[in-house]
Structures are given as C-alpha cells and as structure tokens.
Amino acid sequence: MEVDKDVFGAFAFFGAILTVKMILLSLMTARQRFNTMTFIASEDVVDPDMKKKGAKVGVHEDVERVRRAHQNDIENIIPFLLLGFMYIFTAPAYSTALLVFRLFAGARILHSIVYLFIIPQPARALTFFVGVGVNLFMAFKIIVAFM
C-alpha cells in the first residue's frame, strides 16, 4: 500500500491544526475555572489563599460551556484522526481528500466559535453535522475500499 505524499501532508496539516485546537480548549477550560474560581475537585481548593479568593467546588455555566465544547471536540476529532489515517490508504484523489479535510477542520473550528460565543441554533447543529458527514463519508470509503 502506498500513500500519496500530498494527501498525507494535507491530513497531517489539518490533523495538527485540530489537535492544537483541542489542546487550546483544554487550556481555556482551566482558564475559566480560575476566572470563576470554580473547581471540579476538593483537592483543587485546599490552598487557604484560594479559599480567601472565593474558590469553591462546583459547576459554573461559563466553565461548563468551554468544557462541553472540548468534550465535543474529543468525541469528533479523535474519530476524524483515526478515520482520516485509514482514509489516506484508500488512494483518494488529492482534491477530494483536501476538500474532506478542509470541510471537517472548518466545521470543527466554526463549531467551537458558535458554541463559545453562544450563537443561536441551528448554527451549532449545522457545523456538527458537517463534521459527522465527513467522518461517515470517510468510513464508507474505507469500508468499500477494504471489503
């Protein structure tokens, strides 16, 4: 099996962009926890200085919004990375592979923007289903190619 260098390069580029985005959302979740002084575990607020600043264990909507966006990335980007890696072995045309990778990356970036800036539905649903559609397309192509 051979993989076209350009197809692999496109996959690697967009895969890296999406992985960095996922890492950034993780850091944004931590930042929101400190901004709101709302932490998930009791051991996070044992420092007396933090308690004086009002640190507490609990749930805060601002933290949860970022955390849910990050969780959604985990649920969608990891399958993309796995499917995309297998997809490049199906010998797709470069233009098709590039379109697929761009669509998914664009949809996931827009999904985070829409989620974090509270843009009304159906914006978030549309961006979500574009990503799901790309993953299903790649899965179909993989199954057909390796039957």
mmCIF file of C-alpha atoms in Angstrom:
data_model
loop_
_atom_site.group_PDB
_atom_site.id
_atom_site.type_symbol
_atom_site.label_atom_id
_atom_site.label_comp_id
_atom_site.label_asym_id
_atom_site.label_seq_id
_atom_site.Cartn_x
_atom_site.Cartn_y
_atom_site.Cartn_z
ATOM 1 C CA MET A 1 0.000 0.000 0.000
ATOM 2 C CA GLU A 2 1.232 3.414 -0.896
ATOM 3 C CA VAL A 3 0.093 6.775 0.352
ATOM 4 C CA ASP A 4 0.289 9.873 -1.787
ATOM 5 C CA LYS A 5 2.683 12.320 -0.135
ATOM 6 C CA ASP A 6 0.411 15.314 -0.811
ATOM 7 C CA VAL A 7 -2.649 13.553 0.636
ATOM 8 C CA PHE A 8 -0.662 12.592 3.735
ATOM 9 C CA GLY A 9 0.638 16.156 4.014
ATOM 10 C CA ALA A 10 -2.894 17.576 3.888
ATOM 11 C CA PHE A 11 -4.066 15.087 6.507
ATOM 12 C CA ALA A 12 -1.079 15.839 8.760
ATOM 13 C CA PHE A 13 -1.594 19.599 8.431
ATOM 14 C CA PHE A 14 -5.307 19.591 9.270
ATOM 15 C CA GLY A 15 -4.857 16.894 11.904
ATOM 16 C CA ALA A 16 -2.252 19.045 13.644
ATOM 17 C CA ILE A 17 -4.456 22.152 13.440
ATOM 18 C CA LEU A 18 -7.377 20.271 15.011
ATOM 19 C CA THR A 19 -5.212 18.698 17.706
ATOM 20 C CA VAL A 20 -3.852 22.110 18.689
ATOM 21 C CA LYS A 21 -7.414 23.468 18.777
ATOM 22 C CA MET A 22 -8.426 20.633 21.080
ATOM 23 C CA ILE A 23 -5.467 21.349 23.382
ATOM 24 C CA LEU A 24 -6.337 25.054 23.422
ATOM 25 C CA LEU A 25 -9.896 24.281 24.507
ATOM 26 C CA SER A 26 -8.467 22.238 27.365
ATOM 27 C CA LEU A 27 -6.397 25.240 28.443
ATOM 28 C CA MET A 28 -9.431 27.516 28.047
ATOM 29 C CA THR A 29 -11.380 25.242 30.396
ATOM 30 C CA ALA A 30 -8.655 25.613 33.028
ATOM 31 C CA ARG A 31 -8.612 29.373 32.493
ATOM 32 C CA GLN A 32 -12.373 29.566 33.012
ATOM 33 C CA ARG A 33 -12.045 27.558 36.216
ATOM 34 C CA PHE A 34 -9.567 30.116 37.571
ATOM 35 C CA ASN A 35 -11.571 33.098 36.285
ATOM 36 C CA THR A 36 -14.692 31.861 38.059
ATOM 37 C CA MET A 37 -12.793 30.205 40.948
ATOM 38 C CA THR A 38 -14.962 27.127 40.401
ATOM 39 C CA PHE A 39 -13.122 23.834 40.522
ATOM 40 C CA ILE A 40 -14.126 20.251 39.967
ATOM 41 C CA ALA A 41 -12.369 18.532 42.890
ATOM 42 C CA SER A 42 -11.977 19.408 46.562
ATOM 43 C CA GLU A 43 -8.188 18.997 46.434
ATOM 44 C CA ASP A 44 -8.080 21.881 43.952
ATOM 45 C CA VAL A 45 -9.172 24.357 46.630
ATOM 46 C CA VAL A 46 -7.132 23.308 49.681
ATOM 47 C CA ASP A 47 -4.865 26.373 49.454
ATOM 48 C CA PRO A 48 -6.047 28.921 52.075
ATOM 49 C CA ASP A 49 -5.260 31.809 49.696
ATOM 50 C CA MET A 50 -7.595 30.337 47.090
ATOM 51 C CA LYS A 51 -10.349 29.916 49.672
ATOM 52 C CA LYS A 52 -9.955 33.588 50.637
ATOM 53 C CA LYS A 53 -10.451 34.487 46.967
ATOM 54 C CA GLY A 54 -13.731 32.579 46.960
ATOM 55 C CA ALA A 55 -12.605 29.310 45.356
ATOM 56 C CA LYS A 56 -15.230 26.611 45.538
ATOM 57 C CA VAL A 57 -16.005 23.153 44.252
ATOM 58 C CA GLY A 58 -18.953 23.085 41.920
ATOM 59 C CA VAL A 59 -20.337 23.759 38.485
ATOM 60 C CA HIS A 60 -20.325 27.114 36.720
ATOM 61 C CA GLU A 61 -22.051 27.672 33.377
ATOM 62 C CA ASP A 62 -19.064 29.521 31.858
ATOM 63 C CA VAL A 63 -16.741 26.636 32.710
ATOM 64 C CA GLU A 64 -19.257 24.057 31.527
ATOM 65 C CA ARG A 65 -19.712 25.754 28.151
ATOM 66 C CA VAL A 66 -15.983 25.534 27.371
ATOM 67 C CA ARG A 67 -15.768 22.035 28.837
ATOM 68 C CA ARG A 68 -18.679 20.842 26.672
ATOM 69 C CA ALA A 69 -17.069 22.325 23.550
ATOM 70 C CA HIS A 70 -13.850 20.495 24.446
ATOM 71 C CA GLN A 71 -15.737 17.244 25.103
ATOM 72 C CA ASN A 72 -17.459 17.581 21.745
ATOM 73 C CA ASP A 73 -14.058 18.003 20.088
ATOM 74 C CA ILE A 74 -12.791 14.842 21.766
ATOM 75 C CA GLU A 75 -15.851 12.938 20.534
ATOM 76 C CA ASN A 76 -15.421 14.145 16.943
ATOM 77 C CA ILE A 77 -11.753 14.939 16.268
ATOM 78 C CA ILE A 78 -10.354 11.655 17.572
ATOM 79 C CA PRO A 79 -12.586 9.632 15.203
ATOM 80 C CA PHE A 80 -11.568 12.021 12.399
ATOM 81 C CA LEU A 81 -7.891 11.374 13.097
ATOM 82 C CA LEU A 82 -8.405 7.603 13.095
ATOM 83 C CA LEU A 83 -10.669 7.570 10.046
ATOM 84 C CA GLY A 84 -8.526 10.111 8.201
ATOM 85 C CA PHE A 85 -5.429 7.983 8.721
ATOM 86 C CA MET A 86 -7.200 4.925 7.289
ATOM 87 C CA TYR A 87 -8.794 7.020 4.529
ATOM 88 C CA ILE A 88 -5.430 8.097 3.116
ATOM 89 C CA PHE A 89 -4.737 4.399 2.397
ATOM 90 C CA THR A 90 -7.771 4.239 0.069
ATOM 91 C CA ALA A 91 -5.838 6.247 -2.559
ATOM 92 C CA PRO A 92 -8.260 9.180 -2.679
ATOM 93 C CA ALA A 93 -7.777 11.917 -5.241
ATOM 94 C CA TYR A 94 -5.810 14.761 -3.687
ATOM 95 C CA SER A 95 -8.564 17.278 -4.440
ATOM 96 C CA THR A 96 -11.194 15.087 -2.767
ATOM 97 C CA ALA A 97 -9.045 14.410 0.292
ATOM 98 C CA LEU A 98 -8.187 18.091 0.622
ATOM 99 C CA LEU A 99 -11.869 19.050 0.402
ATOM 100 C CA VAL A 100 -12.800 16.451 3.034
ATOM 101 C CA PHE A 101 -10.061 17.579 5.436
ATOM 102 C CA ARG A 102 -10.848 21.268 4.904
ATOM 103 C CA LEU A 103 -14.569 20.739 5.421
ATOM 104 C CA PHE A 104 -14.010 18.883 8.675
ATOM 105 C CA ALA A 105 -11.451 21.370 10.031
ATOM 106 C CA GLY A 106 -13.593 24.347 9.071
ATOM 107 C CA ALA A 107 -16.696 22.783 10.602
ATOM 108 C CA ARG A 108 -14.921 21.995 13.884
ATOM 109 C CA ILE A 109 -13.395 25.474 14.157
ATOM 110 C CA LEU A 110 -16.766 27.059 13.428
ATOM 111 C CA HIS A 111 -18.437 24.682 15.894
ATOM 112 C CA SER A 112 -16.192 25.954 18.693
ATOM 113 C CA ILE A 113 -16.778 29.584 17.749
ATOM 114 C CA VAL A 114 -20.537 29.078 17.589
ATOM 115 C CA TYR A 115 -20.548 27.188 20.899
ATOM 116 C CA LEU A 116 -18.315 29.585 22.836
ATOM 117 C CA PHE A 117 -19.943 32.779 21.555
ATOM 118 C CA ILE A 118 -23.473 31.395 22.076
ATOM 119 C CA ILE A 119 -24.681 31.812 18.510
ATOM 120 C CA PRO A 120 -28.270 30.506 18.240
ATOM 121 C CA GLN A 121 -29.198 27.195 16.685
ATOM 122 C CA PRO A 122 -29.165 25.832 14.029
ATOM 123 C CA ALA A 123 -25.602 27.143 13.617
ATOM 124 C CA ARG A 124 -24.038 24.669 16.040
ATOM 125 C CA ALA A 125 -26.068 21.750 14.698
ATOM 126 C CA LEU A 126 -25.076 22.561 11.104
ATOM 127 C CA THR A 127 -21.377 22.670 11.937
ATOM 128 C CA PHE A 128 -21.693 19.451 13.957
ATOM 129 C CA PHE A 129 -23.440 17.571 11.141
ATOM 130 C CA VAL A 130 -20.896 18.687 8.538
ATOM 131 C CA GLY A 131 -18.212 17.051 10.666
ATOM 132 C CA VAL A 132 -20.282 13.914 11.212
ATOM 133 C CA GLY A 133 -20.971 13.762 7.477
ATOM 134 C CA VAL A 134 -17.256 13.925 6.684
ATOM 135 C CA ASN A 135 -16.495 11.145 9.177
ATOM 136 C CA LEU A 136 -19.277 8.971 7.763
ATOM 137 C CA PHE A 137 -18.050 9.630 4.209
ATOM 138 C CA MET A 138 -14.521 8.552 5.102
ATOM 139 C CA ALA A 139 -15.807 5.481 6.971
ATOM 140 C CA PHE A 140 -17.863 4.481 3.913
ATOM 141 C CA LYS A 141 -14.880 4.916 1.582
ATOM 142 C CA ILE A 142 -12.678 2.841 3.914
ATOM 143 C CA ILE A 143 -15.242 0.036 4.189
ATOM 144 C CA VAL A 144 -15.789 -0.098 0.423
ATOM 145 C CA ALA A 145 -12.061 0.034 -0.353
ATOM 146 C CA PHE A 146 -11.127 -2.776 2.011
ATOM 147 C CA MET A 147 -14.131 -5.129 1.652
#
